[in-house]
Short mmCIF file of N, CA and C in Angstrom, two decimals:
data_model
loop_
_atom_site.label_atom_id
_atom_site.label_comp_id
_atom_site.label_asym_id
_atom_site.label_seq_id
_atom_site.Cartn_x
_atom_site.Cartn_y
_atom_site.Cartn_z
N MET S 1 0.82 -1.20 0.00
CA MET S 1 0.00 0.00 0.00
C MET S 1 0.86 1.26 0.00
N LEU S 2 1.94 1.23 0.81
CA LEU S 2 2.78 2.42 0.88
C LEU S 2 3.53 2.66 -0.42
N ARG S 3 3.92 1.57 -1.10
CA ARG S 3 4.62 1.74 -2.36
C ARG S 3 3.69 2.33 -3.42
N ILE S 4 2.43 1.93 -3.41
CA ILE S 4 1.46 2.50 -4.35
C ILE S 4 1.26 3.98 -4.06
N THR S 5 1.21 4.35 -2.78
CA THR S 5 1.07 5.76 -2.42
C THR S 5 2.26 6.56 -2.91
N LYS S 6 3.46 6.01 -2.75
CA LYS S 6 4.66 6.70 -3.21
C LYS S 6 4.61 6.91 -4.73
N TYR S 7 4.25 5.88 -5.46
CA TYR S 7 4.18 6.01 -6.92
C TYR S 7 3.09 6.98 -7.35
N ARG S 8 1.96 6.96 -6.64
CA ARG S 8 0.88 7.88 -6.98
C ARG S 8 1.30 9.32 -6.75
N LEU S 9 1.96 9.59 -5.62
CA LEU S 9 2.42 10.94 -5.33
C LEU S 9 3.49 11.39 -6.31
N LEU S 10 4.42 10.49 -6.65
CA LEU S 10 5.47 10.84 -7.62
C LEU S 10 4.88 11.08 -9.01
N LEU S 11 3.92 10.26 -9.41
CA LEU S 11 3.29 10.45 -10.71
C LEU S 11 2.54 11.78 -10.77
N ASP S 12 1.80 12.09 -9.74
CA ASP S 12 1.06 13.36 -9.70
C ASP S 12 2.02 14.54 -9.77
N PHE S 13 3.06 14.52 -8.96
CA PHE S 13 4.03 15.62 -8.96
C PHE S 13 4.76 15.73 -10.29
N SER S 14 5.18 14.59 -10.86
CA SER S 14 5.97 14.65 -12.09
C SER S 14 5.13 15.13 -13.27
N ILE S 15 3.88 14.72 -13.36
CA ILE S 15 3.03 15.19 -14.47
C ILE S 15 2.81 16.69 -14.37
N GLN S 16 2.55 17.18 -13.17
CA GLN S 16 2.36 18.62 -13.00
C GLN S 16 3.65 19.38 -13.30
N LEU S 17 4.79 18.84 -12.87
CA LEU S 17 6.07 19.50 -13.14
C LEU S 17 6.38 19.52 -14.63
N ILE S 18 6.10 18.44 -15.33
CA ILE S 18 6.31 18.40 -16.78
C ILE S 18 5.44 19.44 -17.47
N LEU S 19 4.19 19.57 -17.05
CA LEU S 19 3.32 20.57 -17.66
C LEU S 19 3.82 21.99 -17.38
N PHE S 20 4.31 22.25 -16.16
CA PHE S 20 4.88 23.56 -15.86
C PHE S 20 6.11 23.84 -16.73
N ILE S 21 6.97 22.84 -16.91
CA ILE S 21 8.17 23.03 -17.72
C ILE S 21 7.80 23.26 -19.18
N LEU S 22 6.85 22.50 -19.70
CA LEU S 22 6.41 22.71 -21.09
C LEU S 22 5.84 24.11 -21.29
N TRP S 23 5.08 24.58 -20.31
CA TRP S 23 4.54 25.94 -20.40
C TRP S 23 5.66 26.97 -20.41
N ALA S 24 6.66 26.80 -19.55
CA ALA S 24 7.77 27.75 -19.50
C ALA S 24 8.57 27.74 -20.79
N VAL S 25 8.78 26.56 -21.38
CA VAL S 25 9.51 26.47 -22.64
C VAL S 25 8.72 27.14 -23.76
N GLN S 26 7.42 26.87 -23.84
CA GLN S 26 6.61 27.50 -24.88
C GLN S 26 6.55 29.01 -24.71
N ALA S 27 6.44 29.47 -23.47
CA ALA S 27 6.40 30.91 -23.23
C ALA S 27 7.73 31.55 -23.58
N ALA S 28 8.84 30.85 -23.35
CA ALA S 28 10.15 31.41 -23.67
C ALA S 28 10.41 31.40 -25.17
N LEU S 29 9.97 30.36 -25.88
CA LEU S 29 10.21 30.27 -27.31
C LEU S 29 9.35 31.24 -28.11
N HIS S 30 8.13 31.41 -27.72
CA HIS S 30 7.19 32.28 -28.44
C HIS S 30 6.80 33.44 -27.54
N PHE S 31 7.78 34.27 -27.23
CA PHE S 31 7.51 35.32 -26.26
C PHE S 31 6.85 36.52 -26.92
N SER S 32 5.60 36.67 -26.67
CA SER S 32 4.83 37.86 -27.02
C SER S 32 3.65 37.88 -26.05
N TYR S 33 3.00 39.01 -25.98
CA TYR S 33 1.90 39.14 -25.03
C TYR S 33 0.79 38.15 -25.33
N PHE S 34 0.37 38.11 -26.60
CA PHE S 34 -0.73 37.21 -26.96
C PHE S 34 -0.29 35.75 -26.95
N GLY S 35 0.97 35.49 -27.33
CA GLY S 35 1.48 34.13 -27.26
C GLY S 35 1.53 33.61 -25.84
N LEU S 36 1.95 34.47 -24.93
CA LEU S 36 2.01 34.08 -23.52
C LEU S 36 0.61 33.80 -22.98
N LEU S 37 -0.35 34.64 -23.34
CA LEU S 37 -1.72 34.41 -22.88
C LEU S 37 -2.31 33.14 -23.51
N TYR S 38 -2.00 32.92 -24.79
CA TYR S 38 -2.51 31.74 -25.48
C TYR S 38 -1.96 30.46 -24.85
N TYR S 39 -0.64 30.40 -24.68
CA TYR S 39 -0.04 29.20 -24.10
C TYR S 39 -0.42 29.03 -22.63
N SER S 40 -0.64 30.15 -21.95
CA SER S 40 -1.09 30.05 -20.55
C SER S 40 -2.48 29.44 -20.46
N SER S 41 -3.35 29.81 -21.39
CA SER S 41 -4.70 29.24 -21.34
C SER S 41 -4.68 27.76 -21.68
N ILE S 42 -3.85 27.35 -22.63
CA ILE S 42 -3.73 25.92 -22.95
C ILE S 42 -3.13 25.16 -21.77
N PHE S 43 -2.10 25.76 -21.16
CA PHE S 43 -1.48 25.14 -19.99
C PHE S 43 -2.48 24.97 -18.86
N VAL S 44 -3.25 26.00 -18.59
CA VAL S 44 -4.25 25.92 -17.51
C VAL S 44 -5.27 24.84 -17.82
N LEU S 45 -5.68 24.73 -19.08
CA LEU S 45 -6.65 23.71 -19.46
C LEU S 45 -6.09 22.30 -19.23
N LEU S 46 -4.86 22.05 -19.68
CA LEU S 46 -4.26 20.73 -19.50
C LEU S 46 -4.01 20.41 -18.03
N LEU S 47 -3.47 21.39 -17.30
CA LEU S 47 -3.18 21.17 -15.89
C LEU S 47 -4.45 20.96 -15.08
N THR S 48 -5.47 21.73 -15.37
CA THR S 48 -6.73 21.57 -14.65
C THR S 48 -7.38 20.23 -14.98
N ALA S 49 -7.27 19.79 -16.24
CA ALA S 49 -7.83 18.49 -16.60
C ALA S 49 -7.14 17.37 -15.81
N TRP S 50 -5.80 17.42 -15.75
CA TRP S 50 -5.09 16.40 -14.97
C TRP S 50 -5.47 16.47 -13.50
N GLN S 51 -5.49 17.67 -12.95
CA GLN S 51 -5.77 17.81 -11.52
C GLN S 51 -7.19 17.39 -11.19
N LEU S 52 -8.14 17.66 -12.07
CA LEU S 52 -9.52 17.21 -11.82
C LEU S 52 -9.62 15.69 -11.83
N LEU S 53 -8.97 15.05 -12.80
CA LEU S 53 -8.99 13.59 -12.84
C LEU S 53 -8.34 13.00 -11.59
N HIS S 54 -7.19 13.56 -11.20
CA HIS S 54 -6.51 13.06 -10.02
C HIS S 54 -7.33 13.33 -8.76
N ALA S 55 -7.94 14.50 -8.68
CA ALA S 55 -8.74 14.83 -7.49
C ALA S 55 -9.97 13.92 -7.39
N PHE S 56 -10.62 13.63 -8.52
CA PHE S 56 -11.75 12.70 -8.48
C PHE S 56 -11.32 11.35 -7.93
N TYR S 57 -10.16 10.86 -8.39
CA TYR S 57 -9.66 9.57 -7.93
C TYR S 57 -9.33 9.60 -6.44
N VAL S 58 -8.60 10.62 -6.00
CA VAL S 58 -8.14 10.68 -4.61
C VAL S 58 -9.32 10.89 -3.66
N VAL S 59 -10.26 11.73 -4.03
CA VAL S 59 -11.42 11.96 -3.16
C VAL S 59 -12.25 10.69 -3.05
N ARG S 60 -12.41 10.01 -4.15
CA ARG S 60 -13.22 8.79 -4.13
C ARG S 60 -12.52 7.66 -3.38
N LYS S 61 -11.21 7.54 -3.57
CA LYS S 61 -10.48 6.41 -2.99
C LYS S 61 -10.01 6.68 -1.57
N HIS S 62 -9.51 7.89 -1.30
CA HIS S 62 -8.85 8.16 -0.02
C HIS S 62 -9.55 9.22 0.83
N GLN S 63 -10.64 9.80 0.37
CA GLN S 63 -11.38 10.83 1.12
C GLN S 63 -10.48 12.00 1.52
N ASP S 64 -9.70 12.51 0.57
CA ASP S 64 -8.77 13.62 0.84
C ASP S 64 -9.56 14.93 0.81
N TRP S 65 -9.57 15.67 1.92
CA TRP S 65 -10.40 16.87 1.98
C TRP S 65 -9.76 18.05 1.26
N HIS S 66 -8.42 18.06 1.08
CA HIS S 66 -7.79 19.12 0.28
C HIS S 66 -8.27 19.04 -1.16
N ARG S 67 -8.28 17.84 -1.70
CA ARG S 67 -8.73 17.65 -3.08
C ARG S 67 -10.24 17.90 -3.20
N LYS S 68 -10.99 17.55 -2.17
CA LYS S 68 -12.43 17.81 -2.20
C LYS S 68 -12.70 19.30 -2.24
N GLN S 69 -11.92 20.08 -1.49
CA GLN S 69 -12.05 21.54 -1.52
C GLN S 69 -11.71 22.07 -2.91
N TYR S 70 -10.69 21.50 -3.55
CA TYR S 70 -10.33 21.89 -4.91
C TYR S 70 -11.49 21.64 -5.87
N LEU S 71 -12.12 20.47 -5.75
CA LEU S 71 -13.26 20.17 -6.62
C LEU S 71 -14.42 21.13 -6.38
N GLN S 72 -14.66 21.50 -5.13
CA GLN S 72 -15.72 22.46 -4.84
C GLN S 72 -15.39 23.83 -5.42
N ASN S 73 -14.13 24.25 -5.32
CA ASN S 73 -13.73 25.54 -5.90
C ASN S 73 -13.89 25.55 -7.41
N MET S 74 -13.51 24.46 -8.07
CA MET S 74 -13.65 24.39 -9.52
C MET S 74 -15.13 24.37 -9.93
N ARG S 75 -15.96 23.72 -9.14
CA ARG S 75 -17.39 23.71 -9.43
C ARG S 75 -17.97 25.12 -9.32
N GLN S 76 -17.54 25.87 -8.30
CA GLN S 76 -18.00 27.25 -8.14
C GLN S 76 -17.52 28.12 -9.29
N LEU S 77 -16.27 27.93 -9.72
CA LEU S 77 -15.74 28.70 -10.85
C LEU S 77 -16.55 28.42 -12.11
N LEU S 78 -16.86 27.17 -12.35
CA LEU S 78 -17.67 26.81 -13.52
C LEU S 78 -19.07 27.41 -13.42
N ALA S 79 -19.66 27.37 -12.24
CA ALA S 79 -21.01 27.93 -12.07
C ALA S 79 -21.02 29.43 -12.30
N TYR S 80 -20.04 30.14 -11.73
CA TYR S 80 -19.98 31.60 -11.92
C TYR S 80 -19.76 31.96 -13.39
N SER S 81 -18.90 31.23 -14.07
CA SER S 81 -18.66 31.55 -15.48
C SER S 81 -19.89 31.25 -16.33
N LEU S 82 -20.60 30.16 -16.05
CA LEU S 82 -21.81 29.85 -16.82
C LEU S 82 -22.92 30.86 -16.56
N ILE S 83 -23.04 31.32 -15.32
CA ILE S 83 -24.03 32.35 -15.01
C ILE S 83 -23.70 33.64 -15.75
N THR S 84 -22.42 34.01 -15.77
CA THR S 84 -22.01 35.24 -16.46
C THR S 84 -22.25 35.13 -17.96
N ILE S 85 -21.93 33.99 -18.55
CA ILE S 85 -22.17 33.80 -19.98
C ILE S 85 -23.67 33.81 -20.26
N GLY S 86 -24.46 33.21 -19.41
CA GLY S 86 -25.91 33.21 -19.60
C GLY S 86 -26.50 34.61 -19.55
N ILE S 87 -26.05 35.41 -18.60
CA ILE S 87 -26.53 36.80 -18.51
C ILE S 87 -26.11 37.58 -19.75
N GLY S 88 -24.88 37.36 -20.20
CA GLY S 88 -24.40 38.06 -21.40
C GLY S 88 -25.19 37.66 -22.64
N LEU S 89 -25.46 36.38 -22.79
CA LEU S 89 -26.27 35.94 -23.93
C LEU S 89 -27.68 36.51 -23.88
N PHE S 90 -28.27 36.54 -22.71
CA PHE S 90 -29.60 37.13 -22.57
C PHE S 90 -29.59 38.61 -22.94
N MET S 91 -28.56 39.34 -22.49
CA MET S 91 -28.47 40.77 -22.81
C MET S 91 -28.28 40.96 -24.32
N MET S 92 -27.47 40.09 -24.95
CA MET S 92 -27.25 40.22 -26.38
C MET S 92 -28.54 39.92 -27.15
N LEU S 93 -29.25 38.89 -26.74
CA LEU S 93 -30.51 38.55 -27.42
C LEU S 93 -31.58 39.61 -27.17
N ALA S 94 -31.61 40.17 -25.97
CA ALA S 94 -32.61 41.19 -25.65
C ALA S 94 -32.36 42.48 -26.43
N SER S 95 -31.10 42.74 -26.78
CA SER S 95 -30.79 43.96 -27.53
C SER S 95 -30.76 43.71 -29.03
N PHE S 96 -31.20 42.52 -29.47
CA PHE S 96 -31.24 42.15 -30.89
C PHE S 96 -29.87 42.25 -31.56
N GLY S 97 -28.81 41.93 -30.82
CA GLY S 97 -27.47 41.90 -31.39
C GLY S 97 -26.70 43.20 -31.34
N PHE S 98 -27.31 44.27 -30.86
CA PHE S 98 -26.60 45.55 -30.80
C PHE S 98 -25.44 45.51 -29.80
N LEU S 99 -25.56 44.68 -28.79
CA LEU S 99 -24.51 44.59 -27.78
C LEU S 99 -23.53 43.45 -28.06
N ALA S 100 -23.55 42.89 -29.27
CA ALA S 100 -22.68 41.76 -29.60
C ALA S 100 -21.19 42.10 -29.45
N PRO S 101 -20.70 43.26 -29.93
CA PRO S 101 -19.27 43.55 -29.74
C PRO S 101 -18.88 43.62 -28.27
N PHE S 102 -19.74 44.19 -27.45
CA PHE S 102 -19.44 44.26 -26.02
C PHE S 102 -19.46 42.87 -25.39
N PHE S 103 -20.38 42.03 -25.86
CA PHE S 103 -20.46 40.67 -25.33
C PHE S 103 -19.22 39.87 -25.70
N ILE S 104 -18.76 40.01 -26.94
CA ILE S 104 -17.56 39.29 -27.37
C ILE S 104 -16.34 39.78 -26.60
N PHE S 105 -16.24 41.08 -26.39
CA PHE S 105 -15.14 41.62 -25.58
C PHE S 105 -15.23 41.10 -24.15
N SER S 106 -16.43 41.03 -23.62
CA SER S 106 -16.62 40.51 -22.26
C SER S 106 -16.25 39.03 -22.17
N LEU S 107 -16.50 38.28 -23.25
CA LEU S 107 -16.10 36.88 -23.26
C LEU S 107 -14.58 36.74 -23.20
N HIS S 108 -13.86 37.63 -23.90
CA HIS S 108 -12.40 37.59 -23.83
C HIS S 108 -11.91 37.90 -22.42
N ILE S 109 -12.50 38.90 -21.81
CA ILE S 109 -12.12 39.25 -20.44
C ILE S 109 -12.45 38.09 -19.49
N LEU S 110 -13.64 37.51 -19.64
CA LEU S 110 -14.03 36.38 -18.80
C LEU S 110 -13.09 35.20 -18.98
N HIS S 111 -12.65 34.96 -20.22
CA HIS S 111 -11.71 33.88 -20.49
C HIS S 111 -10.43 34.06 -19.71
N TRP S 112 -9.88 35.26 -19.71
CA TRP S 112 -8.61 35.48 -19.01
C TRP S 112 -8.80 35.48 -17.50
N VAL S 113 -9.93 35.95 -17.02
CA VAL S 113 -10.19 35.90 -15.57
C VAL S 113 -10.33 34.45 -15.11
N ILE S 114 -11.05 33.65 -15.89
CA ILE S 114 -11.19 32.23 -15.55
C ILE S 114 -9.83 31.54 -15.57
N CYS S 115 -9.00 31.87 -16.57
CA CYS S 115 -7.67 31.27 -16.64
C CYS S 115 -6.82 31.65 -15.43
N LEU S 116 -6.89 32.91 -15.01
CA LEU S 116 -6.11 33.33 -13.85
C LEU S 116 -6.58 32.66 -12.56
N VAL S 117 -7.89 32.58 -12.39
CA VAL S 117 -8.42 31.93 -11.19
C VAL S 117 -8.09 30.44 -11.20
N ALA S 118 -8.24 29.79 -12.36
CA ALA S 118 -7.89 28.37 -12.45
C ALA S 118 -6.40 28.16 -12.23
N LEU S 119 -5.57 29.09 -12.70
CA LEU S 119 -4.13 29.00 -12.46
C LEU S 119 -3.82 29.14 -10.98
N TYR S 120 -4.54 30.01 -10.29
CA TYR S 120 -4.37 30.14 -8.84
C TYR S 120 -4.72 28.83 -8.14
N PHE S 121 -5.86 28.23 -8.51
CA PHE S 121 -6.25 26.96 -7.91
C PHE S 121 -5.25 25.85 -8.26
N ALA S 122 -4.73 25.88 -9.49
CA ALA S 122 -3.74 24.88 -9.90
C ALA S 122 -2.45 25.03 -9.10
N GLY S 123 -2.06 26.27 -8.84
CA GLY S 123 -0.86 26.50 -8.02
C GLY S 123 -1.04 25.99 -6.60
N ARG S 124 -2.21 26.22 -6.03
CA ARG S 124 -2.48 25.70 -4.69
C ARG S 124 -2.50 24.17 -4.69
N TYR S 125 -3.06 23.58 -5.72
CA TYR S 125 -3.09 22.12 -5.84
C TYR S 125 -1.68 21.57 -5.97
N PHE S 126 -0.84 22.25 -6.78
CA PHE S 126 0.55 21.83 -6.96
C PHE S 126 1.31 21.94 -5.65
N TRP S 127 1.08 23.01 -4.89
CA TRP S 127 1.73 23.17 -3.60
C TRP S 127 1.30 22.07 -2.63
N THR S 128 0.03 21.69 -2.65
CA THR S 128 -0.45 20.59 -1.82
C THR S 128 0.22 19.28 -2.22
N SER S 129 0.40 19.07 -3.52
CA SER S 129 1.08 17.86 -3.99
C SER S 129 2.52 17.82 -3.49
N ILE S 130 3.21 18.97 -3.55
CA ILE S 130 4.59 19.03 -3.05
C ILE S 130 4.63 18.73 -1.56
N ARG S 131 3.72 19.34 -0.81
CA ARG S 131 3.69 19.11 0.64
C ARG S 131 3.41 17.65 0.98
N GLN S 132 2.47 17.04 0.28
CA GLN S 132 2.16 15.63 0.55
C GLN S 132 3.33 14.72 0.20
N LEU S 133 4.04 15.04 -0.88
CA LEU S 133 5.21 14.25 -1.24
C LEU S 133 6.31 14.42 -0.20
N GLN S 134 6.54 15.64 0.27
CA GLN S 134 7.53 15.86 1.32
C GLN S 134 7.13 15.17 2.62
N ASP S 135 5.88 15.24 2.99
CA ASP S 135 5.42 14.56 4.20
C ASP S 135 5.60 13.04 4.09
N TYR S 136 5.37 12.52 2.90
CA TYR S 136 5.55 11.08 2.71
C TYR S 136 7.03 10.71 2.81
N ILE S 137 7.90 11.52 2.21
CA ILE S 137 9.34 11.22 2.26
C ILE S 137 9.88 11.37 3.67
N ASN S 138 9.41 12.37 4.41
CA ASN S 138 9.93 12.64 5.76
C ASN S 138 9.15 11.93 6.86
N ARG S 139 8.27 11.02 6.52
CA ARG S 139 7.49 10.33 7.54
C ARG S 139 8.42 9.42 8.35
N PRO S 140 8.06 9.13 9.59
CA PRO S 140 8.87 8.21 10.39
C PRO S 140 8.81 6.80 9.79
N LYS S 141 9.96 6.18 9.68
CA LYS S 141 10.02 4.84 9.08
C LYS S 141 9.65 3.74 10.08
N SER S 142 9.89 4.01 11.35
CA SER S 142 9.56 3.02 12.36
C SER S 142 9.12 3.73 13.64
N PHE S 143 8.77 2.94 14.62
CA PHE S 143 8.35 3.51 15.89
C PHE S 143 9.49 4.27 16.56
N TRP S 144 10.71 3.82 16.37
CA TRP S 144 11.86 4.42 17.05
C TRP S 144 12.25 5.75 16.43
N ASP S 145 11.77 6.05 15.23
CA ASP S 145 12.06 7.34 14.60
C ASP S 145 11.18 8.45 15.14
N LEU S 146 10.13 8.11 15.87
CA LEU S 146 9.24 9.12 16.42
C LEU S 146 9.98 9.87 17.48
#
């Protein structure tokens, strides 16, 4: 059981680290404002997808409350963004398309706000993964190590 936990923690940390490194390489190779935002949004999408899959597994299998809090935060982020998009669509339809340019601009702003908030949650999740890996490595090996 402990060996499986070690491999699971190492796999989680290494996949997140690889995604962070790929994002840094892409941002360095294609350095421009829009390129950085574009690669950041792709990075956030990939990292969030991995973290959601891992969180679903860990919450279901091990009842981890840190991951459960992450899932609740992501659910709230999705709900807020869908409510905002719904209100914007209603306003655009109610104005017979006159507010379409403002709605499209608002969608761009909403996209970057969602990416920043998801990146914040991903950073907290990554920090939790690092802490859990360190706690596992530094755990007492026997009763006499306590």
